[in-house]
Coordinates of N, CA and C in Angstrom, one line a residue:
K1 N 181.6 22.0 119.2 CA 182.5 22.8 120.0 C 182.7 24.2 119.5
A2 N 182.4 24.4 118.2 CA 182.6 25.7 117.6 C 181.5 26.7 118.1
K3 N 180.3 26.3 118.2 CA 179.2 27.1 118.6 C 178.2 26.3 119.5
P4 N 178.6 26.2 120.8 CA 177.9 25.3 121.7 C 176.5 25.9 122.0
S5 N 175.6 25.0 122.2 CA 174.2 25.4 122.7 C 174.3 25.8 124.2
P6 N 173.5 26.8 124.7 CA 173.6 27.1 126.1 C 173.1 26.0 127.0
F7 N 172.2 25.1 126.5 CA 171.7 24.0 127.3 C 171.4 22.8 126.4
A8 N 171.3 21.6 126.9 CA 170.9 20.4 126.2 C 170.1 19.6 127.1
V9 N 169.1 18.9 126.5 CA 168.2 18.0 127.2 C 168.5 16.6 126.6
L10 N 168.9 15.7 127.5 CA 169.2 14.3 127.1 C 168.2 13.4 127.9
D11 N 167.4 12.7 127.1 CA 166.3 11.9 127.7 C 166.7 10.4 127.6
E12 N 167.1 9.8 128.7 CA 167.4 8.4 128.7 C 168.5 7.9 127.7
V13 N 169.4 8.8 127.5 CA 170.5 8.5 126.5 C 171.4 7.3 127.0
D14 N 171.4 7.1 128.3 CA 172.2 6.1 128.9 C 171.5 4.8 129.2
A15 N 170.2 4.7 128.8 CA 169.4 3.5 129.1 C 170.0 2.2 128.5
A16 N 170.5 2.2 127.3 CA 171.0 1.0 126.7 C 172.5 0.8 126.9
L17 N 173.2 1.6 127.7 CA 174.6 1.5 127.9 C 175.0 0.7 129.1
D18 N 176.1 0.0 129.0 CA 176.6 -0.7 130.2 C 177.3 0.3 131.1
E19 N 177.8 -0.2 132.2 CA 178.4 0.7 133.2 C 179.6 1.4 132.7
A20 N 180.5 0.8 131.9 CA 181.7 1.4 131.4 C 181.3 2.5 130.4
N21 N 180.3 2.3 129.6 CA 179.9 3.3 128.6 C 179.1 4.5 129.3
V22 N 178.4 4.2 130.4 CA 177.8 5.3 131.1 C 178.8 6.2 131.7
R23 N 179.9 5.6 132.2 CA 181.0 6.4 132.7 C 181.6 7.3 131.6
R24 N 181.8 6.7 130.5 CA 182.3 7.5 129.3 C 181.4 8.7 129.0
L25 N 180.1 8.4 128.9 CA 179.1 9.4 128.6 C 179.2 10.5 129.7
V26 N 179.3 10.2 131.0 CA 179.3 11.1 132.0 C 180.6 12.0 131.9
N27 N 181.7 11.4 131.6 CA 182.9 12.1 131.4 C 182.8 13.1 130.3
L28 N 182.2 12.7 129.2 CA 182.0 13.6 128.0 C 181.1 14.8 128.4
V29 N 180.0 14.5 129.1 CA 179.1 15.6 129.6 C 179.9 16.5 130.5
R30 N 180.7 16.0 131.4 CA 181.5 16.9 132.3 C 182.4 17.8 131.5
E31 N 183.0 17.3 130.4 CA 183.9 18.2 129.6 C 183.1 19.4 129.0
F32 N 181.9 19.3 128.8 CA 181.1 20.4 128.2 C 180.4 21.2 129.2
T33 N 180.4 20.9 130.5 CA 179.6 21.7 131.4 C 180.1 23.1 131.6
D34 N 181.3 23.5 131.2 CA 181.8 24.9 131.3 C 181.1 25.7 130.2
V35 N 180.6 25.2 129.1 CA 180.0 26.0 128.1 C 178.5 25.6 127.9
C36 N 178.0 24.6 128.5 CA 176.6 24.2 128.3 C 176.0 23.6 129.6
Q37 N 174.8 23.9 129.8 CA 174.1 23.2 130.9 C 173.3 22.0 130.4
F38 N 173.3 21.0 131.2 CA 172.6 19.7 130.8 C 171.4 19.4 131.7
V39 N 170.3 19.0 131.1 CA 169.2 18.4 131.8 C 169.2 17.0 131.3
I40 N 169.4 16.0 132.2 CA 169.5 14.6 131.8 C 168.4 13.9 132.6
I41 N 167.5 13.3 131.8 CA 166.4 12.4 132.3 C 167.0 11.0 132.3
T42 N 167.1 10.4 133.5 CA 167.7 9.1 133.6 C 167.2 8.3 134.8
H43 N 167.4 7.0 134.8 CA 167.2 6.2 135.9 C 168.5 5.5 136.4
A44 N 169.6 5.8 135.6 CA 170.9 5.2 135.9 C 171.6 5.9 137.1
K45 N 171.9 5.0 138.1 CA 172.5 5.5 139.3 C 173.8 6.2 139.0
A46 N 174.6 5.7 138.2 CA 175.9 6.3 137.9 C 175.8 7.7 137.3
T47 N 174.8 7.9 136.5 CA 174.6 9.2 135.9 C 174.1 10.2 137.0
M48 N 173.2 9.7 137.8 CA 172.7 10.6 138.9 C 173.8 10.9 139.9
E49 N 174.8 10.0 140.2 CA 175.8 10.3 141.1 C 176.7 11.5 140.7
T50 N 176.8 11.7 139.4 CA 177.7 12.8 139.0 C 177.0 14.2 138.9
A51 N 175.7 14.2 139.1 CA 175.0 15.4 139.0 C 175.3 16.4 140.2
D52 N 175.1 17.7 139.9 CA 175.2 18.7 140.9 C 173.9 18.9 141.6
L53 N 172.8 18.7 140.9 CA 171.4 18.9 141.3 C 170.5 17.9 140.8
L54 N 169.7 17.3 141.7 CA 168.7 16.3 141.2 C 167.3 16.8 141.5
Y55 N 166.4 16.6 140.5 CA 165.0 16.8 140.6 C 164.3 15.5 140.5
G56 N 163.3 15.2 141.2 CA 162.5 14.0 141.1 C 161.1 14.1 141.6
V57 N 160.4 13.0 141.4 CA 159.0 12.9 141.9 C 158.9 11.7 142.7
T58 N 158.3 11.7 143.8 CA 158.2 10.5 144.7 C 156.7 10.4 145.1
L59 N 156.4 9.2 145.4 CA 155.0 8.9 145.9 C 155.1 8.5 147.4
D60 N 154.9 9.4 148.3 CA 154.9 9.1 149.7 C 153.7 8.3 150.1
E61 N 152.6 8.5 149.5 CA 151.4 7.7 149.7 C 150.8 7.5 148.4
P62 N 150.0 6.4 148.2 CA 149.4 6.1 147.0 C 148.6 7.3 146.4
G63 N 148.8 7.6 145.2 CA 148.1 8.7 144.5 C 148.5 10.1 144.8
V64 N 149.5 10.3 145.7 CA 149.9 11.7 146.0 C 151.4 11.8 145.7
S65 N 151.7 12.5 144.6 CA 153.1 12.7 144.2 C 153.6 14.0 144.8
R66 N 155.0 14.0 145.0 CA 155.6 15.1 145.6 C 156.9 15.4 144.8
K67 N 157.2 16.7 144.5 CA 158.4 17.0 143.8 C 159.5 17.1 144.8
V68 N 160.7 16.7 144.5 CA 161.9 16.7 145.3 C 163.1 17.3 144.6
A69 N 163.8 18.2 145.2 CA 165.0 18.8 144.7 C 166.2 18.6 145.7
V70 N 167.3 18.2 145.3 CA 168.5 18.0 146.1 C 169.7 18.5 145.4
R71 N 170.4 19.5 146.1 CA 171.6 20.0 145.6 C 172.7 19.2 146.2
L72 N 173.4 18.3 145.4 CA 174.4 17.4 146.0 C 175.7 18.1 146.5
T73 N 175.9 19.3 146.0 CA 177.1 20.1 146.4 C 176.9 20.6 147.9
D74 N 175.7 20.5 148.4 CA 175.5 20.9 149.8 C 175.9 19.9 150.8
F75 N 176.2 18.6 150.4 CA 176.5 17.5 151.2 C 178.0 17.3 151.1
P76 N 178.7 16.9 152.3 CA 180.1 16.5 152.2 C 180.2 15.2 151.5
E77 N 181.4 15.0 150.9 CA 181.6 13.8 150.1 C 181.4 12.5 150.9
E78 N 181.7 12.5 152.2 CA 181.5 11.3 153.1 C 180.1 11.0 153.2
A79 N 179.2 12.0 153.2 CA 177.8 11.7 153.4 C 177.2 11.1 152.1
L80 N 177.8 11.4 151.0 CA 177.2 10.9 149.7 C 177.6 9.4 149.5
T81 N 178.8 9.0 150.0 CA 179.3 7.6 149.8 C 178.8 6.7 150.9
A82 N 178.2 7.2 152.0 CA 177.7 6.3 153.1 C 176.4 5.6 152.7

């Protein structure tokens, strides 16, 4: 808190956590977002739900990958919960 880094990369830090502890981690990350930007590599749905922006890779057809970016703040809250 005394000298925060401008960004942090967290790779699968939530993989071994249960749902309650993932929520605690997400709340802790949210506390620091005013002074630090986070890049979180995850497969946990609960962590992805709290993101402002998602980047991913998908395979539309075998052997052909495609990059995807979605800014979740562009969608109304009702669309995200449907």
